[in-house]
Amino acid sequence: MKHMAAYLMLVLGGNESPTADDVSKALSSVGVEADSEQLNKLISELEGKDLSEILESGSDLLAKFGSGGGGGGGGGGGGGGDAAEEVKEEEEEVEEAPPATDMFGGGDGGDY
């Protein structure tokens, strides 16, 4: 995967057909060691092929799998109406504040 990522970054950077040496240099510049066997296999598989066609065919293959599961995201949709009703109920339950008194409990305002 690291080899493919470096290859794609080199292509995006303007190198239309990176060599194994180009990919190795890119990886080593960020402290990653390339596996020459895997890298050479990748380069040979991509040699002479148009990258945009490869990506498009891969996208078509992924589309065949379908979106499938997607589980977990749809469960919270039904509770929306209840939340609005709860807010209304809370607003109705607002209590009036007790009359203001001084710090010692008296409200006559006299001198102490």
mmCIF file of C-alpha atoms in Angstrom:
data_model
loop_
_atom_site.group_PDB
_atom_site.id
_atom_site.type_symbol
_atom_site.label_atom_id
_atom_site.label_comp_id
_atom_site.label_asym_id
_atom_site.label_seq_id
_atom_site.Cartn_x
_atom_site.Cartn_y
_atom_site.Cartn_z
ATOM 1 C CA MET A 1 0.000 0.000 0.000
ATOM 2 C CA LYS A 2 2.833 2.397 0.825
ATOM 3 C CA HIS A 3 4.327 1.791 -2.606
ATOM 4 C CA MET A 4 1.056 2.564 -4.364
ATOM 5 C CA ALA A 5 0.525 5.685 -2.272
ATOM 6 C CA ALA A 6 4.004 6.980 -3.139
ATOM 7 C CA TYR A 7 3.470 6.101 -6.809
ATOM 8 C CA LEU A 8 0.172 8.026 -6.884
ATOM 9 C CA MET A 9 1.725 11.050 -5.179
ATOM 10 C CA LEU A 10 4.524 11.098 -7.742
ATOM 11 C CA VAL A 11 1.982 10.974 -10.574
ATOM 12 C CA LEU A 12 -0.004 13.787 -8.983
ATOM 13 C CA GLY A 13 3.255 15.718 -8.678
ATOM 14 C CA GLY A 14 3.804 15.555 -12.433
ATOM 15 C CA ASN A 15 5.837 12.372 -12.949
ATOM 16 C CA GLU A 16 3.625 10.467 -15.398
ATOM 17 C CA SER A 17 5.438 7.137 -15.064
ATOM 18 C CA PRO A 18 7.507 6.883 -11.880
ATOM 19 C CA THR A 19 10.240 4.269 -11.752
ATOM 20 C CA ALA A 20 11.000 1.970 -8.830
ATOM 21 C CA ASP A 21 13.915 4.257 -7.991
ATOM 22 C CA ASP A 22 11.594 7.300 -7.918
ATOM 23 C CA VAL A 23 9.221 5.554 -5.524
ATOM 24 C CA SER A 24 12.094 4.356 -3.325
ATOM 25 C CA LYS A 25 13.503 7.895 -3.094
ATOM 26 C CA ALA A 26 10.069 9.311 -2.231
ATOM 27 C CA LEU A 27 9.579 6.760 0.520
ATOM 28 C CA SER A 28 13.072 7.158 1.949
ATOM 29 C CA SER A 29 12.605 10.935 2.088
ATOM 30 C CA VAL A 30 10.008 10.360 4.810
ATOM 31 C CA GLY A 31 11.908 7.577 6.568
ATOM 32 C CA VAL A 32 10.118 4.587 5.047
ATOM 33 C CA GLU A 33 12.030 1.649 3.627
ATOM 34 C CA ALA A 34 10.753 0.242 0.331
ATOM 35 C CA ASP A 35 10.401 -3.494 -0.247
ATOM 36 C CA SER A 36 12.141 -3.891 -3.608
ATOM 37 C CA GLU A 37 10.347 -7.137 -4.508
ATOM 38 C CA GLN A 38 6.855 -5.697 -3.966
ATOM 39 C CA LEU A 39 7.830 -2.391 -5.561
ATOM 40 C CA ASN A 40 9.197 -4.037 -8.704
ATOM 41 C CA LYS A 41 6.017 -6.124 -8.982
ATOM 42 C CA LEU A 42 3.866 -2.987 -8.705
ATOM 43 C CA ILE A 43 5.921 -1.084 -11.284
ATOM 44 C CA SER A 44 5.746 -4.010 -13.737
ATOM 45 C CA GLU A 45 1.955 -4.269 -13.305
ATOM 46 C CA LEU A 46 1.480 -0.532 -13.922
ATOM 47 C CA GLU A 47 3.992 -0.231 -16.750
ATOM 48 C CA GLY A 48 2.439 1.060 -19.982
ATOM 49 C CA LYS A 49 -1.011 1.537 -18.433
ATOM 50 C CA ASP A 50 -2.974 4.761 -18.088
ATOM 51 C CA LEU A 51 -3.505 5.476 -14.393
ATOM 52 C CA SER A 52 -6.896 7.154 -14.887
ATOM 53 C CA GLU A 53 -8.181 4.032 -16.693
ATOM 54 C CA ILE A 54 -6.911 1.819 -13.885
ATOM 55 C CA LEU A 55 -8.622 3.979 -11.255
ATOM 56 C CA GLU A 56 -11.868 4.038 -13.252
ATOM 57 C CA SER A 57 -11.916 0.243 -13.641
ATOM 58 C CA GLY A 58 -11.255 -0.095 -9.913
ATOM 59 C CA SER A 59 -14.138 2.233 -9.190
ATOM 60 C CA ASP A 60 -16.397 0.106 -11.405
ATOM 61 C CA LEU A 61 -15.334 -3.018 -9.502
ATOM 62 C CA LEU A 62 -16.149 -1.374 -6.179
ATOM 63 C CA ALA A 63 -19.573 -0.362 -7.483
ATOM 64 C CA LYS A 64 -20.371 -4.044 -8.079
ATOM 65 C CA PHE A 65 -20.028 -4.701 -4.366
ATOM 66 C CA GLY A 66 -22.812 -2.244 -3.652
ATOM 67 C CA SER A 67 -23.106 -0.038 -0.658
ATOM 68 C CA GLY A 68 -24.265 -2.988 1.422
ATOM 69 C CA GLY A 69 -24.394 -2.798 5.201
ATOM 70 C CA GLY A 70 -24.209 0.821 6.084
ATOM 71 C CA GLY A 71 -25.522 -0.306 9.433
ATOM 72 C CA GLY A 72 -25.723 1.818 12.489
ATOM 73 C CA GLY A 73 -26.394 5.190 10.936
ATOM 74 C CA GLY A 74 -30.151 5.088 10.444
ATOM 75 C CA GLY A 75 -31.449 4.283 13.913
ATOM 76 C CA GLY A 76 -31.690 7.789 15.319
ATOM 77 C CA GLY A 77 -34.043 9.302 12.762
ATOM 78 C CA GLY A 78 -37.361 8.491 14.451
ATOM 79 C CA GLY A 79 -36.807 10.392 17.661
ATOM 80 C CA GLY A 80 -36.741 13.870 16.158
ATOM 81 C CA GLY A 81 -40.387 14.722 16.796
ATOM 82 C CA ASP A 82 -40.275 13.701 20.436
ATOM 83 C CA ALA A 83 -37.359 15.985 21.172
ATOM 84 C CA ALA A 84 -39.306 19.011 19.970
ATOM 85 C CA GLU A 85 -42.230 18.087 22.202
ATOM 86 C CA GLU A 86 -39.953 17.698 25.207
ATOM 87 C CA VAL A 87 -38.566 21.176 24.699
ATOM 88 C CA LYS A 88 -42.072 22.605 24.680
ATOM 89 C CA GLU A 89 -42.910 20.795 27.909
ATOM 90 C CA GLU A 90 -39.809 22.126 29.595
ATOM 91 C CA GLU A 91 -40.725 25.669 28.623
ATOM 92 C CA GLU A 92 -44.176 25.247 30.183
ATOM 93 C CA GLU A 93 -42.654 24.086 33.474
ATOM 94 C CA VAL A 94 -40.758 27.313 34.112
ATOM 95 C CA GLU A 95 -41.249 28.328 37.729
ATOM 96 C CA GLU A 96 -41.417 31.884 38.958
ATOM 97 C CA ALA A 97 -38.489 33.010 41.056
ATOM 98 C CA PRO A 98 -39.294 33.752 44.725
ATOM 99 C CA PRO A 99 -39.378 37.408 45.720
ATOM 100 C CA ALA A 100 -35.938 38.895 46.294
ATOM 101 C CA THR A 101 -34.770 39.274 49.875
ATOM 102 C CA ASP A 102 -31.605 40.609 51.388
ATOM 103 C CA MET A 103 -28.731 38.394 52.447
ATOM 104 C CA PHE A 104 -30.101 37.773 55.974
ATOM 105 C CA GLY A 105 -33.637 36.851 54.985
ATOM 106 C CA GLY A 106 -35.376 40.097 55.801
ATOM 107 C CA GLY A 107 -37.122 42.109 53.177
ATOM 108 C CA ASP A 108 -37.891 45.312 55.083
ATOM 109 C CA GLY A 109 -34.717 47.124 54.040
ATOM 110 C CA GLY A 110 -34.089 48.588 57.491
ATOM 111 C CA ASP A 111 -30.737 49.377 59.096
ATOM 112 C CA TYR A 112 -28.971 46.747 61.223
#
